[in-house]
Amino acid sequence: MVRSKAIATSVLCDYFIHIFYLLSTDSIDYVEYAYAIKNNLKSALVQNKRGEFVAPSLESANAALSTVTFPDNYRVFVGDPGQGYPIVGLTWIMVYKQYANASKADAIKKWINWVLKDNQQYNDDLNYTKIPSDVANRVLQTVNSSVKPYICNLITFLS
């Protein structure tokens, strides 16, 4: 079995946003936005860094994510973004730089390209935010240029 030396990139998948809702008269909890919408849960406005009280919505989550700077390794932990809804989260995909099988490396590239291109059209209907296009393009460039099959160099010693 061939192992990659390191995990290459953490790639962003569909975002999940969370919403506060009242479980009872004395408690507050949070769940995924799509779950709250589907189940008609009550939600509360949450105060963001600017002091604005913001309702959970796709628009306010997109506004929050538009203020996030993604480094070269794409690892971000969204605290209280500069605008929009202050509670947003990310789903991560970790991929290797090298795969022992060329078809597996190709399949990983195809799948991530689908996630970041074609799949984004379904996000609104699922109540997920879309990955910012500049971030998606950077991730695609990284994956398409970095994910490769493992090449084993055999050296034969002849006596």
PDB file of C-alpha atoms in Angstrom:
ATOM      1  CA  MET A   1       0.000   0.000   0.000  1.00  0.00           C
ATOM      2  CA  VAL A   2       1.324   3.425  -0.949  1.00  0.00           C
ATOM      3  CA  ARG A   3       0.654   6.308   1.393  1.00  0.00           C
ATOM      4  CA  SER A   4       0.735   9.959   0.564  1.00  0.00           C
ATOM      5  CA  LYS A   5       3.332  11.952   2.462  1.00  0.00           C
ATOM      6  CA  ALA A   6       0.799  14.524   3.585  1.00  0.00           C
ATOM      7  CA  ILE A   7      -2.753  15.611   3.180  1.00  0.00           C
ATOM      8  CA  ALA A   8      -2.696  18.150   0.417  1.00  0.00           C
ATOM      9  CA  THR A   9      -5.621  20.433   0.812  1.00  0.00           C
ATOM     10  CA  SER A  10      -8.723  20.855   2.824  1.00  0.00           C
ATOM     11  CA  VAL A  11     -11.427  21.545   0.288  1.00  0.00           C
ATOM     12  CA  LEU A  12     -14.646  23.295   1.088  1.00  0.00           C
ATOM     13  CA  CYS A  13     -17.909  21.512   0.501  1.00  0.00           C
ATOM     14  CA  ASP A  14     -21.449  22.762   1.038  1.00  0.00           C
ATOM     15  CA  TYR A  15     -21.718  25.224   3.885  1.00  0.00           C
ATOM     16  CA  PHE A  16     -23.993  24.591   6.788  1.00  0.00           C
ATOM     17  CA  ILE A  17     -25.423  27.525   8.598  1.00  0.00           C
ATOM     18  CA  HIS A  18     -26.927  27.278  12.039  1.00  0.00           C
ATOM     19  CA  ILE A  19     -29.917  28.886  13.577  1.00  0.00           C
ATOM     20  CA  PHE A  20     -30.908  29.527  17.160  1.00  0.00           C
ATOM     21  CA  TYR A  21     -34.342  28.321  18.102  1.00  0.00           C
ATOM     22  CA  LEU A  22     -36.357  28.071  21.267  1.00  0.00           C
ATOM     23  CA  LEU A  23     -36.744  24.534  22.578  1.00  0.00           C
ATOM     24  CA  SER A  24     -38.843  25.617  25.514  1.00  0.00           C
ATOM     25  CA  THR A  25     -39.529  28.786  27.381  1.00  0.00           C
ATOM     26  CA  ASP A  26     -36.246  28.451  29.282  1.00  0.00           C
ATOM     27  CA  SER A  27     -33.707  27.219  26.736  1.00  0.00           C
ATOM     28  CA  ILE A  28     -31.947  28.023  23.478  1.00  0.00           C
ATOM     29  CA  ASP A  29     -30.176  25.616  21.154  1.00  0.00           C
ATOM     30  CA  TYR A  30     -28.966  25.621  17.568  1.00  0.00           C
ATOM     31  CA  VAL A  31     -29.449  23.348  14.573  1.00  0.00           C
ATOM     32  CA  GLU A  32     -28.697  23.425  10.884  1.00  0.00           C
ATOM     33  CA  TYR A  33     -30.638  26.145   9.056  1.00  0.00           C
ATOM     34  CA  ALA A  34     -32.209  23.718   6.542  1.00  0.00           C
ATOM     35  CA  TYR A  35     -33.474  21.542   9.405  1.00  0.00           C
ATOM     36  CA  ALA A  36     -35.006  24.538  11.169  1.00  0.00           C
ATOM     37  CA  ILE A  37     -36.750  25.726   7.990  1.00  0.00           C
ATOM     38  CA  LYS A  38     -38.054  22.238   7.139  1.00  0.00           C
ATOM     39  CA  ASN A  39     -39.441  21.793  10.651  1.00  0.00           C
ATOM     40  CA  ASN A  40     -40.809  25.339  11.037  1.00  0.00           C
ATOM     41  CA  LEU A  41     -38.754  26.013  14.155  1.00  0.00           C
ATOM     42  CA  LYS A  42     -38.811  29.425  15.750  1.00  0.00           C
ATOM     43  CA  SER A  43     -35.638  31.425  15.310  1.00  0.00           C
ATOM     44  CA  ALA A  44     -34.076  34.367  17.034  1.00  0.00           C
ATOM     45  CA  LEU A  45     -32.109  37.332  15.753  1.00  0.00           C
ATOM     46  CA  VAL A  46     -28.446  37.091  16.744  1.00  0.00           C
ATOM     47  CA  GLN A  47     -26.224  40.128  17.284  1.00  0.00           C
ATOM     48  CA  ASN A  48     -23.160  40.239  15.016  1.00  0.00           C
ATOM     49  CA  LYS A  49     -19.805  41.990  15.422  1.00  0.00           C
ATOM     50  CA  ARG A  50     -21.238  45.269  14.078  1.00  0.00           C
ATOM     51  CA  GLY A  51     -23.931  45.249  16.761  1.00  0.00           C
ATOM     52  CA  GLU A  52     -26.669  44.416  14.245  1.00  0.00           C
ATOM     53  CA  PHE A  53     -29.332  41.870  15.135  1.00  0.00           C
ATOM     54  CA  VAL A  54     -29.532  39.553  12.138  1.00  0.00           C
ATOM     55  CA  ALA A  55     -32.097  36.914  11.242  1.00  0.00           C
ATOM     56  CA  PRO A  56     -30.829  33.602   9.880  1.00  0.00           C
ATOM     57  CA  SER A  57     -31.182  33.386   6.095  1.00  0.00           C
ATOM     58  CA  LEU A  58     -29.198  32.357   3.043  1.00  0.00           C
ATOM     59  CA  GLU A  59     -28.592  36.026   2.280  1.00  0.00           C
ATOM     60  CA  SER A  60     -27.226  36.823   5.732  1.00  0.00           C
ATOM     61  CA  ALA A  61     -25.019  33.692   5.690  1.00  0.00           C
ATOM     62  CA  ASN A  62     -23.678  34.592   2.240  1.00  0.00           C
ATOM     63  CA  ALA A  63     -22.954  38.094   3.518  1.00  0.00           C
ATOM     64  CA  ALA A  64     -21.025  36.629   6.453  1.00  0.00           C
ATOM     65  CA  LEU A  65     -18.986  34.280   4.267  1.00  0.00           C
ATOM     66  CA  SER A  66     -18.155  37.070   1.831  1.00  0.00           C
ATOM     67  CA  THR A  67     -16.068  38.709   4.576  1.00  0.00           C
ATOM     68  CA  VAL A  68     -13.982  35.610   5.332  1.00  0.00           C
ATOM     69  CA  THR A  69     -10.418  35.447   4.010  1.00  0.00           C
ATOM     70  CA  PHE A  70      -9.427  31.922   3.003  1.00  0.00           C
ATOM     71  CA  PRO A  71      -5.690  31.188   3.284  1.00  0.00           C
ATOM     72  CA  ASP A  72      -3.798  28.940   0.857  1.00  0.00           C
ATOM     73  CA  ASN A  73      -4.709  25.809   2.831  1.00  0.00           C
ATOM     74  CA  TYR A  74      -8.404  26.891   2.995  1.00  0.00           C
ATOM     75  CA  ARG A  75      -8.572  26.284   6.744  1.00  0.00           C
ATOM     76  CA  VAL A  76     -10.811  28.842   8.319  1.00  0.00           C
ATOM     77  CA  PHE A  77     -12.779  28.870  11.499  1.00  0.00           C
ATOM     78  CA  VAL A  78     -15.491  31.441  11.143  1.00  0.00           C
ATOM     79  CA  GLY A  79     -15.909  33.221  14.442  1.00  0.00           C
ATOM     80  CA  ASP A  80     -17.971  36.351  14.310  1.00  0.00           C
ATOM     81  CA  PRO A  81     -17.657  37.580  10.704  1.00  0.00           C
ATOM     82  CA  GLY A  82     -17.654  41.271   9.872  1.00  0.00           C
ATOM     83  CA  GLN A  83     -21.214  41.288   8.547  1.00  0.00           C
ATOM     84  CA  GLY A  84     -24.248  39.068   8.102  1.00  0.00           C
ATOM     85  CA  TYR A  85     -25.364  36.229  10.323  1.00  0.00           C
ATOM     86  CA  PRO A  86     -22.705  35.613  12.987  1.00  0.00           C
ATOM     87  CA  ILE A  87     -22.999  31.809  13.179  1.00  0.00           C
ATOM     88  CA  VAL A  88     -21.800  30.022  10.040  1.00  0.00           C
ATOM     89  CA  GLY A  89     -19.849  26.811   9.648  1.00  0.00           C
ATOM     90  CA  LEU A  90     -17.989  24.880   6.984  1.00  0.00           C
ATOM     91  CA  THR A  91     -17.869  21.279   5.886  1.00  0.00           C
ATOM     92  CA  TRP A  92     -14.407  20.012   5.020  1.00  0.00           C
ATOM     93  CA  ILE A  93     -13.090  17.489   2.538  1.00  0.00           C
ATOM     94  CA  MET A  94      -9.544  16.309   3.009  1.00  0.00           C
ATOM     95  CA  VAL A  95      -7.774  14.883  -0.039  1.00  0.00           C
ATOM     96  CA  TYR A  96      -4.355  13.384  -0.536  1.00  0.00           C
ATOM     97  CA  LYS A  97      -1.846  14.790  -2.999  1.00  0.00           C
ATOM     98  CA  GLN A  98      -1.024  11.320  -4.299  1.00  0.00           C
ATOM     99  CA  TYR A  99      -3.052   8.165  -4.882  1.00  0.00           C
ATOM    100  CA  ALA A 100      -1.702   4.677  -5.588  1.00  0.00           C
ATOM    101  CA  ASN A 101      -4.222   4.306  -8.377  1.00  0.00           C
ATOM    102  CA  ALA A 102      -4.407   6.803 -11.258  1.00  0.00           C
ATOM    103  CA  SER A 103      -8.136   6.208 -11.723  1.00  0.00           C
ATOM    104  CA  LYS A 104      -8.749   7.071  -8.055  1.00  0.00           C
ATOM    105  CA  ALA A 105      -6.823  10.351  -8.409  1.00  0.00           C
ATOM    106  CA  ASP A 106      -8.882  11.150 -11.499  1.00  0.00           C
ATOM    107  CA  ALA A 107     -12.137  10.250  -9.723  1.00  0.00           C
ATOM    108  CA  ILE A 108     -11.270  12.547  -6.792  1.00  0.00           C
ATOM    109  CA  LYS A 109     -10.629  15.422  -9.202  1.00  0.00           C
ATOM    110  CA  LYS A 110     -13.887  14.789 -11.085  1.00  0.00           C
ATOM    111  CA  TRP A 111     -15.901  14.578  -7.881  1.00  0.00           C
ATOM    112  CA  ILE A 112     -14.492  17.799  -6.425  1.00  0.00           C
ATOM    113  CA  ASN A 113     -15.038  19.560  -9.748  1.00  0.00           C
ATOM    114  CA  TRP A 114     -18.667  18.404  -9.643  1.00  0.00           C
ATOM    115  CA  VAL A 115     -19.084  19.565  -6.023  1.00  0.00           C
ATOM    116  CA  LEU A 116     -17.667  23.007  -6.732  1.00  0.00           C
ATOM    117  CA  LYS A 117     -19.263  23.560 -10.148  1.00  0.00           C
ATOM    118  CA  ASP A 118     -22.426  21.606 -11.012  1.00  0.00           C
ATOM    119  CA  ASN A 119     -23.517  20.783  -7.461  1.00  0.00           C
ATOM    120  CA  GLN A 120     -23.746  24.429  -6.425  1.00  0.00           C
ATOM    121  CA  GLN A 121     -27.014  24.801  -8.373  1.00  0.00           C
ATOM    122  CA  TYR A 122     -28.776  22.648  -5.758  1.00  0.00           C
ATOM    123  CA  ASN A 123     -27.682  24.651  -2.718  1.00  0.00           C
ATOM    124  CA  ASP A 124     -30.493  27.207  -2.712  1.00  0.00           C
ATOM    125  CA  ASP A 125     -33.154  24.485  -2.808  1.00  0.00           C
ATOM    126  CA  LEU A 126     -31.407  22.711   0.079  1.00  0.00           C
ATOM    127  CA  ASN A 127     -31.086  25.966   2.058  1.00  0.00           C
ATOM    128  CA  TYR A 128     -27.275  25.853   1.916  1.00  0.00           C
ATOM    129  CA  THR A 129     -25.170  28.813   0.973  1.00  0.00           C
ATOM    130  CA  LYS A 130     -23.057  28.682  -2.150  1.00  0.00           C
ATOM    131  CA  ILE A 131     -19.314  28.527  -1.931  1.00  0.00           C
ATOM    132  CA  PRO A 132     -17.908  31.934  -2.895  1.00  0.00           C
ATOM    133  CA  SER A 133     -16.843  31.651  -6.548  1.00  0.00           C
ATOM    134  CA  ASP A 134     -13.348  33.026  -5.965  1.00  0.00           C
ATOM    135  CA  VAL A 135     -12.742  30.374  -3.282  1.00  0.00           C
ATOM    136  CA  ALA A 136     -14.215  27.595  -5.436  1.00  0.00           C
ATOM    137  CA  ASN A 137     -11.977  28.599  -8.346  1.00  0.00           C
ATOM    138  CA  ARG A 138      -8.875  28.591  -6.130  1.00  0.00           C
ATOM    139  CA  VAL A 139      -9.751  25.169  -4.720  1.00  0.00           C
ATOM    140  CA  LEU A 140     -10.337  23.765  -8.210  1.00  0.00           C
ATOM    141  CA  GLN A 141      -7.000  25.087  -9.393  1.00  0.00           C
ATOM    142  CA  THR A 142      -5.242  23.568  -6.373  1.00  0.00           C
ATOM    143  CA  VAL A 143      -6.921  20.170  -6.709  1.00  0.00           C
ATOM    144  CA  ASN A 144      -6.544  19.944 -10.481  1.00  0.00           C
ATOM    145  CA  SER A 145      -2.841  20.780 -10.328  1.00  0.00           C
ATOM    146  CA  SER A 146      -1.899  18.938  -7.112  1.00  0.00           C
ATOM    147  CA  VAL A 147      -3.806  15.647  -7.005  1.00  0.00           C
ATOM    148  CA  LYS A 148      -1.833  13.018  -8.905  1.00  0.00           C
ATOM    149  CA  PRO A 149      -1.251   9.291  -9.030  1.00  0.00           C
ATOM    150  CA  TYR A 150       1.672   8.022  -7.010  1.00  0.00           C
ATOM    151  CA  ILE A 151       4.678   7.347  -9.217  1.00  0.00           C
ATOM    152  CA  CYS A 152       6.976   4.665  -7.955  1.00  0.00           C
ATOM    153  CA  ASN A 153      10.538   4.875  -9.232  1.00  0.00           C
ATOM    154  CA  LEU A 154      12.053   1.428  -9.219  1.00  0.00           C
ATOM    155  CA  ILE A 155      15.781   1.178  -9.337  1.00  0.00           C
ATOM    156  CA  THR A 156      17.071  -2.190 -10.344  1.00  0.00           C
ATOM    157  CA  PHE A 157      20.544  -3.085  -9.235  1.00  0.00           C
ATOM    158  CA  LEU A 158      22.228  -5.449 -11.587  1.00  0.00           C
ATOM    159  CA  SER A 159      25.241  -7.347 -10.488  1.00  0.00           C
TER     160      SER A 159
END
